[in-house]
Amino acid sequence: LEMPEEPNLPTFTVCITNPPLNLPVIINGVTGNWSDAGGHVSGNQFDPAGTMEGNYTITFTPDPGQCFTPANTIVNVTSGGPIPLDGIPSVVCLGLGSLTLPDMPNGTTGIWSSPSSHLSGNIFNITAAGVGIYNFTFTPDDPNSCFLPNMIQVEVVPNAALTPPVF
């Protein structure tokens, strides 16, 4: 006698502003349909509209005639917020020459911009810019990204004068 088992389900992540997420109707060869108690699943789609950030339990119910039982998984709804721009120095020395800004912060593609004419792609020409404070904005261009644009400031300071130690 074979005992029914639960299908192995993935978890899902969706941005709160995304269109409905198409849920797979075949998982590891098991066909079925999705539902939830909160009314966010309709026609095998999870609609994040009207939800709040957090985890939502959804249920996959295998079609009749398969030796599987219904199983639950999670949809993580997130808002993302401003894209993290970690690891970029806020102060650099004029003698550095150039500063390469990350081309995919947090794994997200996008475009760097600045009021300064000394930014080319993701390369800031420190030497040409000179001493001062410069603003840079990273704007994600992936339509599925939950992240919003974020701005950083980088201050260019004169090279430190080396003073020989007095013995």
mmCIF file with all atom_site columns, C-alpha atoms in Angstrom:
data_model
loop_
_atom_site.group_PDB
_atom_site.id
_atom_site.type_symbol
_atom_site.label_atom_id
_atom_site.label_alt_id
_atom_site.label_comp_id
_atom_site.label_asym_id
_atom_site.label_entity_id
_atom_site.label_seq_id
_atom_site.pdbx_PDB_ins_code
_atom_site.Cartn_x
_atom_site.Cartn_y
_atom_site.Cartn_z
_atom_site.occupancy
_atom_site.B_iso_or_equiv
_atom_site.pdbx_formal_charge
_atom_site.auth_seq_id
_atom_site.auth_comp_id
_atom_site.auth_asym_id
_atom_site.auth_atom_id
_atom_site.pdbx_PDB_model_num
ATOM 1   C CA . LEU A 1 1   ? 0.000  0.000  0.000   1.00 0.00 ? 1   LEU A CA 1
ATOM 2   C CA . GLU A 1 2   ? 1.490  3.316  -1.084  1.00 0.00 ? 2   GLU A CA 1
ATOM 3   C CA . MET A 1 3   ? 1.027  6.297  1.238   1.00 0.00 ? 3   MET A CA 1
ATOM 4   C CA . PRO A 1 4   ? 0.315  9.741  -0.237  1.00 0.00 ? 4   PRO A CA 1
ATOM 5   C CA . GLU A 1 5   ? 3.095  12.293 0.142   1.00 0.00 ? 5   GLU A CA 1
ATOM 6   C CA . GLU A 1 6   ? 3.347  16.074 -0.011  1.00 0.00 ? 6   GLU A CA 1
ATOM 7   C CA . PRO A 1 7   ? 4.906  17.622 -3.131  1.00 0.00 ? 7   PRO A CA 1
ATOM 8   C CA . ASN A 1 8   ? 8.172  19.517 -2.512  1.00 0.00 ? 8   ASN A CA 1
ATOM 9   C CA . LEU A 1 9   ? 7.159  23.178 -2.938  1.00 0.00 ? 9   LEU A CA 1
ATOM 10  C CA . PRO A 1 10  ? 9.320  26.243 -3.564  1.00 0.00 ? 10  PRO A CA 1
ATOM 11  C CA . THR A 1 11  ? 8.874  29.534 -1.699  1.00 0.00 ? 11  THR A CA 1
ATOM 12  C CA . PHE A 1 12  ? 8.168  32.689 -3.665  1.00 0.00 ? 12  PHE A CA 1
ATOM 13  C CA . THR A 1 13  ? 9.140  36.353 -3.279  1.00 0.00 ? 13  THR A CA 1
ATOM 14  C CA . VAL A 1 14  ? 7.180  39.143 -4.927  1.00 0.00 ? 14  VAL A CA 1
ATOM 15  C CA . CYS A 1 15  ? 7.348  42.918 -4.754  1.00 0.00 ? 15  CYS A CA 1
ATOM 16  C CA . ILE A 1 16  ? 4.256  44.586 -3.340  1.00 0.00 ? 16  ILE A CA 1
ATOM 17  C CA . THR A 1 17  ? 4.030  46.734 -6.505  1.00 0.00 ? 17  THR A CA 1
ATOM 18  C CA . ASN A 1 18  ? 4.458  43.831 -8.973  1.00 0.00 ? 18  ASN A CA 1
ATOM 19  C CA . PRO A 1 19  ? 1.643  42.512 -11.140 1.00 0.00 ? 19  PRO A CA 1
ATOM 20  C CA . PRO A 1 20  ? 0.143  39.140 -10.113 1.00 0.00 ? 20  PRO A CA 1
ATOM 21  C CA . LEU A 1 21  ? 2.675  36.307 -9.787  1.00 0.00 ? 21  LEU A CA 1
ATOM 22  C CA . ASN A 1 22  ? 1.966  33.276 -12.012 1.00 0.00 ? 22  ASN A CA 1
ATOM 23  C CA . LEU A 1 23  ? 2.201  30.171 -9.804  1.00 0.00 ? 23  LEU A CA 1
ATOM 24  C CA . PRO A 1 24  ? 3.368  26.929 -11.455 1.00 0.00 ? 24  PRO A CA 1
ATOM 25  C CA . VAL A 1 25  ? 0.613  24.343 -12.037 1.00 0.00 ? 25  VAL A CA 1
ATOM 26  C CA . ILE A 1 26  ? 3.128  21.493 -12.404 1.00 0.00 ? 26  ILE A CA 1
ATOM 27  C CA . ILE A 1 27  ? 5.641  20.938 -9.605  1.00 0.00 ? 27  ILE A CA 1
ATOM 28  C CA . ASN A 1 28  ? 8.052  18.005 -9.901  1.00 0.00 ? 28  ASN A CA 1
ATOM 29  C CA . GLY A 1 29  ? 5.637  16.310 -12.286 1.00 0.00 ? 29  GLY A CA 1
ATOM 30  C CA . VAL A 1 30  ? 2.634  16.819 -9.963  1.00 0.00 ? 30  VAL A CA 1
ATOM 31  C CA . THR A 1 31  ? -0.229 18.836 -11.443 1.00 0.00 ? 31  THR A CA 1
ATOM 32  C CA . GLY A 1 32  ? -2.591 20.884 -9.315  1.00 0.00 ? 32  GLY A CA 1
ATOM 33  C CA . ASN A 1 33  ? -4.046 24.244 -8.356  1.00 0.00 ? 33  ASN A CA 1
ATOM 34  C CA . TRP A 1 34  ? -3.318 26.994 -5.829  1.00 0.00 ? 34  TRP A CA 1
ATOM 35  C CA . SER A 1 35  ? -5.508 28.613 -3.187  1.00 0.00 ? 35  SER A CA 1
ATOM 36  C CA . ASP A 1 36  ? -5.231 30.640 0.007   1.00 0.00 ? 36  ASP A CA 1
ATOM 37  C CA . ALA A 1 37  ? -7.428 31.737 2.875   1.00 0.00 ? 37  ALA A CA 1
ATOM 38  C CA . GLY A 1 38  ? -6.773 35.459 2.341   1.00 0.00 ? 38  GLY A CA 1
ATOM 39  C CA . GLY A 1 39  ? -8.231 35.835 -1.145  1.00 0.00 ? 39  GLY A CA 1
ATOM 40  C CA . HIS A 1 40  ? -4.940 36.769 -2.815  1.00 0.00 ? 40  HIS A CA 1
ATOM 41  C CA . VAL A 1 41  ? -4.851 33.677 -5.060  1.00 0.00 ? 41  VAL A CA 1
ATOM 42  C CA . SER A 1 42  ? -7.120 33.519 -8.088  1.00 0.00 ? 42  SER A CA 1
ATOM 43  C CA . GLY A 1 43  ? -6.668 31.444 -11.231 1.00 0.00 ? 43  GLY A CA 1
ATOM 44  C CA . ASN A 1 44  ? -3.265 30.156 -10.037 1.00 0.00 ? 44  ASN A CA 1
ATOM 45  C CA . GLN A 1 45  ? -1.949 33.699 -9.591  1.00 0.00 ? 45  GLN A CA 1
ATOM 46  C CA . PHE A 1 46  ? -0.942 35.430 -6.346  1.00 0.00 ? 46  PHE A CA 1
ATOM 47  C CA . ASP A 1 47  ? -1.878 39.120 -6.465  1.00 0.00 ? 47  ASP A CA 1
ATOM 48  C CA . PRO A 1 48  ? 0.218  41.280 -4.097  1.00 0.00 ? 48  PRO A CA 1
ATOM 49  C CA . ALA A 1 49  ? -2.107 44.269 -4.584  1.00 0.00 ? 49  ALA A CA 1
ATOM 50  C CA . GLY A 1 50  ? -3.733 45.176 -1.286  1.00 0.00 ? 50  GLY A CA 1
ATOM 51  C CA . THR A 1 51  ? -1.285 43.117 0.764   1.00 0.00 ? 51  THR A CA 1
ATOM 52  C CA . MET A 1 52  ? 1.218  44.348 3.303   1.00 0.00 ? 52  MET A CA 1
ATOM 53  C CA . GLU A 1 53  ? 4.849  43.286 3.640   1.00 0.00 ? 53  GLU A CA 1
ATOM 54  C CA . GLY A 1 54  ? 5.164  39.826 5.144   1.00 0.00 ? 54  GLY A CA 1
ATOM 55  C CA . ASN A 1 55  ? 4.700  36.118 4.544   1.00 0.00 ? 55  ASN A CA 1
ATOM 56  C CA . TYR A 1 56  ? 1.491  34.684 3.108   1.00 0.00 ? 56  TYR A CA 1
ATOM 57  C CA . THR A 1 57  ? 0.633  30.981 3.246   1.00 0.00 ? 57  THR A CA 1
ATOM 58  C CA . ILE A 1 58  ? -0.652 29.464 0.008   1.00 0.00 ? 58  ILE A CA 1
ATOM 59  C CA . THR A 1 59  ? -1.780 25.890 -0.614  1.00 0.00 ? 59  THR A CA 1
ATOM 60  C CA . PHE A 1 60  ? -1.026 23.640 -3.586  1.00 0.00 ? 60  PHE A CA 1
ATOM 61  C CA . THR A 1 61  ? -3.724 20.980 -4.045  1.00 0.00 ? 61  THR A CA 1
ATOM 62  C CA . PRO A 1 62  ? -2.733 18.133 -6.397  1.00 0.00 ? 62  PRO A CA 1
ATOM 63  C CA . ASP A 1 63  ? -5.260 17.084 -9.030  1.00 0.00 ? 63  ASP A CA 1
ATOM 64  C CA . PRO A 1 64  ? -7.261 13.904 -8.232  1.00 0.00 ? 64  PRO A CA 1
ATOM 65  C CA . GLY A 1 65  ? -5.705 10.541 -9.091  1.00 0.00 ? 65  GLY A CA 1
ATOM 66  C CA . GLN A 1 66  ? -2.178 11.428 -7.953  1.00 0.00 ? 66  GLN A CA 1
ATOM 67  C CA . CYS A 1 67  ? -0.730 9.998  -4.785  1.00 0.00 ? 67  CYS A CA 1
ATOM 68  C CA . PHE A 1 68  ? -0.025 13.394 -3.222  1.00 0.00 ? 68  PHE A CA 1
ATOM 69  C CA . THR A 1 69  ? -1.673 15.446 -0.498  1.00 0.00 ? 69  THR A CA 1
ATOM 70  C CA . PRO A 1 70  ? -2.135 19.229 -0.405  1.00 0.00 ? 70  PRO A CA 1
ATOM 71  C CA . ALA A 1 71  ? 0.895  21.183 0.841   1.00 0.00 ? 71  ALA A CA 1
ATOM 72  C CA . ASN A 1 72  ? 1.555  24.744 2.009   1.00 0.00 ? 72  ASN A CA 1
ATOM 73  C CA . THR A 1 73  ? 4.319  27.162 1.114   1.00 0.00 ? 73  THR A CA 1
ATOM 74  C CA . ILE A 1 74  ? 5.058  30.844 1.590   1.00 0.00 ? 74  ILE A CA 1
ATOM 75  C CA . VAL A 1 75  ? 4.905  33.933 -0.609  1.00 0.00 ? 75  VAL A CA 1
ATOM 76  C CA . ASN A 1 76  ? 7.145  36.650 0.826   1.00 0.00 ? 76  ASN A CA 1
ATOM 77  C CA . VAL A 1 77  ? 5.781  40.090 -0.101  1.00 0.00 ? 77  VAL A CA 1
ATOM 78  C CA . THR A 1 78  ? 8.402  42.829 0.148   1.00 0.00 ? 78  THR A CA 1
ATOM 79  C CA . SER A 1 79  ? 8.558  46.542 -0.648  1.00 0.00 ? 79  SER A CA 1
ATOM 80  C CA . GLY A 1 80  ? 12.313 46.711 -1.137  1.00 0.00 ? 80  GLY A CA 1
ATOM 81  C CA . GLY A 1 81  ? 12.788 50.407 -0.331  1.00 0.00 ? 81  GLY A CA 1
ATOM 82  C CA . PRO A 1 82  ? 15.844 52.358 -1.506  1.00 0.00 ? 82  PRO A CA 1
ATOM 83  C CA . ILE A 1 83  ? 18.547 50.131 -2.967  1.00 0.00 ? 83  ILE A CA 1
ATOM 84  C CA . PRO A 1 84  ? 21.398 49.563 -0.497  1.00 0.00 ? 84  PRO A CA 1
ATOM 85  C CA . LEU A 1 85  ? 24.611 51.254 -1.622  1.00 0.00 ? 85  LEU A CA 1
ATOM 86  C CA . ASP A 1 86  ? 26.985 49.662 0.872   1.00 0.00 ? 86  ASP A CA 1
ATOM 87  C CA . GLY A 1 87  ? 30.751 49.635 0.517   1.00 0.00 ? 87  GLY A CA 1
ATOM 88  C CA . ILE A 1 88  ? 31.095 52.957 -1.325  1.00 0.00 ? 88  ILE A CA 1
ATOM 89  C CA . PRO A 1 89  ? 33.492 55.325 0.455   1.00 0.00 ? 89  PRO A CA 1
ATOM 90  C CA . SER A 1 90  ? 32.007 58.656 1.559   1.00 0.00 ? 90  SER A CA 1
ATOM 91  C CA . VAL A 1 91  ? 35.448 60.364 1.487   1.00 0.00 ? 91  VAL A CA 1
ATOM 92  C CA . VAL A 1 92  ? 38.220 59.846 -1.086  1.00 0.00 ? 92  VAL A CA 1
ATOM 93  C CA . CYS A 1 93  ? 41.555 61.536 -1.675  1.00 0.00 ? 93  CYS A CA 1
ATOM 94  C CA . LEU A 1 94  ? 42.145 63.573 -4.814  1.00 0.00 ? 94  LEU A CA 1
ATOM 95  C CA . GLY A 1 95  ? 45.201 61.434 -5.589  1.00 0.00 ? 95  GLY A CA 1
ATOM 96  C CA . LEU A 1 96  ? 43.067 58.294 -6.013  1.00 0.00 ? 96  LEU A CA 1
ATOM 97  C CA . GLY A 1 97  ? 42.428 59.297 -9.632  1.00 0.00 ? 97  GLY A CA 1
ATOM 98  C CA . SER A 1 98  ? 39.081 57.558 -10.121 1.00 0.00 ? 98  SER A CA 1
ATOM 99  C CA . LEU A 1 99  ? 36.390 55.763 -8.165  1.00 0.00 ? 99  LEU A CA 1
ATOM 100 C CA . THR A 1 100 ? 34.544 52.798 -9.658  1.00 0.00 ? 100 THR A CA 1
ATOM 101 C CA . LEU A 1 101 ? 30.969 52.631 -8.386  1.00 0.00 ? 101 LEU A CA 1
ATOM 102 C CA . PRO A 1 102 ? 29.455 49.106 -8.257  1.00 0.00 ? 102 PRO A CA 1
ATOM 103 C CA . ASP A 1 103 ? 27.803 48.153 -11.543 1.00 0.00 ? 103 ASP A CA 1
ATOM 104 C CA . MET A 1 104 ? 25.227 45.871 -9.854  1.00 0.00 ? 104 MET A CA 1
ATOM 105 C CA . PRO A 1 105 ? 24.655 46.950 -6.236  1.00 0.00 ? 105 PRO A CA 1
ATOM 106 C CA . ASN A 1 106 ? 22.736 44.277 -4.330  1.00 0.00 ? 106 ASN A CA 1
ATOM 107 C CA . GLY A 1 107 ? 22.669 42.201 -7.556  1.00 0.00 ? 107 GLY A CA 1
ATOM 108 C CA . THR A 1 108 ? 20.423 44.769 -9.258  1.00 0.00 ? 108 THR A CA 1
ATOM 109 C CA . THR A 1 109 ? 21.110 46.286 -12.668 1.00 0.00 ? 109 THR A CA 1
ATOM 110 C CA . GLY A 1 110 ? 20.627 49.992 -13.151 1.00 0.00 ? 110 GLY A CA 1
ATOM 111 C CA . ILE A 1 111 ? 22.094 53.339 -14.122 1.00 0.00 ? 111 ILE A CA 1
ATOM 112 C CA . TRP A 1 112 ? 24.325 55.756 -12.195 1.00 0.00 ? 112 TRP A CA 1
ATOM 113 C CA . SER A 1 113 ? 23.691 59.469 -12.671 1.00 0.00 ? 113 SER A CA 1
ATOM 114 C CA . SER A 1 114 ? 25.120 62.674 -11.238 1.00 0.00 ? 114 SER A CA 1
ATOM 115 C CA . PRO A 1 115 ? 24.869 66.419 -11.734 1.00 0.00 ? 115 PRO A CA 1
ATOM 116 C CA . SER A 1 116 ? 28.671 66.241 -12.070 1.00 0.00 ? 116 SER A CA 1
ATOM 117 C CA . SER A 1 117 ? 29.982 65.930 -15.619 1.00 0.00 ? 117 SER A CA 1
ATOM 118 C CA . HIS A 1 118 ? 32.817 63.766 -14.261 1.00 0.00 ? 118 HIS A CA 1
ATOM 119 C CA . LEU A 1 119 ? 30.816 60.510 -14.147 1.00 0.00 ? 119 LEU A CA 1
ATOM 120 C CA . SER A 1 120 ? 31.071 58.163 -17.131 1.00 0.00 ? 120 SER A CA 1
ATOM 121 C CA . GLY A 1 121 ? 28.974 55.017 -16.692 1.00 0.00 ? 121 GLY A CA 1
ATOM 122 C CA . ASN A 1 122 ? 30.016 53.934 -13.215 1.00 0.00 ? 122 ASN A CA 1
ATOM 123 C CA . ILE A 1 123 ? 33.475 55.607 -13.207 1.00 0.00 ? 123 ILE A CA 1
ATOM 124 C CA . PHE A 1 124 ? 33.898 58.902 -11.317 1.00 0.00 ? 124 PHE A CA 1
ATOM 125 C CA . ASN A 1 125 ? 36.940 60.876 -12.510 1.00 0.00 ? 125 ASN A CA 1
ATOM 126 C CA . ILE A 1 126 ? 38.211 62.278 -9.205  1.00 0.00 ? 126 ILE A CA 1
ATOM 127 C CA . THR A 1 127 ? 41.180 64.089 -10.743 1.00 0.00 ? 127 THR A CA 1
ATOM 128 C CA . ALA A 1 128 ? 39.018 66.038 -13.202 1.00 0.00 ? 128 ALA A CA 1
ATOM 129 C CA . ALA A 1 129 ? 36.334 66.729 -10.589 1.00 0.00 ? 129 ALA A CA 1
ATOM 130 C CA . GLY A 1 130 ? 38.688 68.175 -7.968  1.00 0.00 ? 130 GLY A CA 1
ATOM 131 C CA . VAL A 1 131 ? 38.080 68.812 -4.283  1.00 0.00 ? 131 VAL A CA 1
ATOM 132 C CA . GLY A 1 132 ? 34.370 69.032 -3.348  1.00 0.00 ? 132 GLY A CA 1
ATOM 133 C CA . ILE A 1 133 ? 31.206 67.091 -2.514  1.00 0.00 ? 133 ILE A CA 1
ATOM 134 C CA . TYR A 1 134 ? 29.545 65.097 -5.296  1.00 0.00 ? 134 TYR A CA 1
ATOM 135 C CA . ASN A 1 135 ? 26.133 63.398 -5.417  1.00 0.00 ? 135 ASN A CA 1
ATOM 136 C CA . PHE A 1 136 ? 25.469 60.136 -7.253  1.00 0.00 ? 136 PHE A CA 1
ATOM 137 C CA . THR A 1 137 ? 22.128 58.395 -7.774  1.00 0.00 ? 137 THR A CA 1
ATOM 138 C CA . PHE A 1 138 ? 21.671 54.725 -8.661  1.00 0.00 ? 138 PHE A CA 1
ATOM 139 C CA . THR A 1 139 ? 18.346 53.993 -10.400 1.00 0.00 ? 139 THR A CA 1
ATOM 140 C CA . PRO A 1 140 ? 17.412 50.302 -10.847 1.00 0.00 ? 140 PRO A CA 1
ATOM 141 C CA . ASP A 1 141 ? 16.285 49.484 -14.397 1.00 0.00 ? 141 ASP A CA 1
ATOM 142 C CA . ASP A 1 142 ? 14.985 45.938 -13.772 1.00 0.00 ? 142 ASP A CA 1
ATOM 143 C CA . PRO A 1 143 ? 11.160 46.132 -13.966 1.00 0.00 ? 143 PRO A CA 1
ATOM 144 C CA . ASN A 1 144 ? 10.926 43.235 -11.470 1.00 0.00 ? 144 ASN A CA 1
ATOM 145 C CA . SER A 1 145 ? 13.135 44.957 -8.886  1.00 0.00 ? 145 SER A CA 1
ATOM 146 C CA . CYS A 1 146 ? 11.479 46.103 -5.680  1.00 0.00 ? 146 CYS A CA 1
ATOM 147 C CA . PHE A 1 147 ? 14.232 48.617 -5.052  1.00 0.00 ? 147 PHE A CA 1
ATOM 148 C CA . LEU A 1 148 ? 13.828 52.362 -5.411  1.00 0.00 ? 148 LEU A CA 1
ATOM 149 C CA . PRO A 1 149 ? 16.594 54.779 -6.491  1.00 0.00 ? 149 PRO A CA 1
ATOM 150 C CA . ASN A 1 150 ? 19.094 55.822 -3.820  1.00 0.00 ? 150 ASN A CA 1
ATOM 151 C CA . MET A 1 151 ? 21.624 58.665 -3.583  1.00 0.00 ? 151 MET A CA 1
ATOM 152 C CA . ILE A 1 152 ? 25.087 58.793 -2.041  1.00 0.00 ? 152 ILE A CA 1
ATOM 153 C CA . GLN A 1 153 ? 27.508 61.661 -1.432  1.00 0.00 ? 153 GLN A CA 1
ATOM 154 C CA . VAL A 1 154 ? 31.232 61.349 -1.963  1.00 0.00 ? 154 VAL A CA 1
ATOM 155 C CA . GLU A 1 155 ? 33.575 64.030 -0.680  1.00 0.00 ? 155 GLU A CA 1
ATOM 156 C CA . VAL A 1 156 ? 36.880 64.513 -2.483  1.00 0.00 ? 156 VAL A CA 1
ATOM 157 C CA . VAL A 1 157 ? 39.558 65.876 -0.142  1.00 0.00 ? 157 VAL A CA 1
ATOM 158 C CA . PRO A 1 158 ? 43.104 67.070 -0.856  1.00 0.00 ? 158 PRO A CA 1
ATOM 159 C CA . ASN A 1 159 ? 45.858 64.506 -0.494  1.00 0.00 ? 159 ASN A CA 1
ATOM 160 C CA . ALA A 1 160 ? 47.125 64.393 3.052   1.00 0.00 ? 160 ALA A CA 1
ATOM 161 C CA . ALA A 1 161 ? 50.537 65.978 3.441   1.00 0.00 ? 161 ALA A CA 1
ATOM 162 C CA . LEU A 1 162 ? 52.976 63.539 4.925   1.00 0.00 ? 162 LEU A CA 1
ATOM 163 C CA . THR A 1 163 ? 54.888 64.929 7.844   1.00 0.00 ? 163 THR A CA 1
ATOM 164 C CA . PRO A 1 164 ? 58.046 63.011 8.692   1.00 0.00 ? 164 PRO A CA 1
ATOM 165 C CA . PRO A 1 165 ? 58.124 61.806 12.252  1.00 0.00 ? 165 PRO A CA 1
ATOM 166 C CA . VAL A 1 166 ? 60.305 63.729 14.672  1.00 0.00 ? 166 VAL A CA 1
ATOM 167 C CA . PHE A 1 167 ? 62.710 61.562 16.678  1.00 0.00 ? 167 PHE A CA 1
#
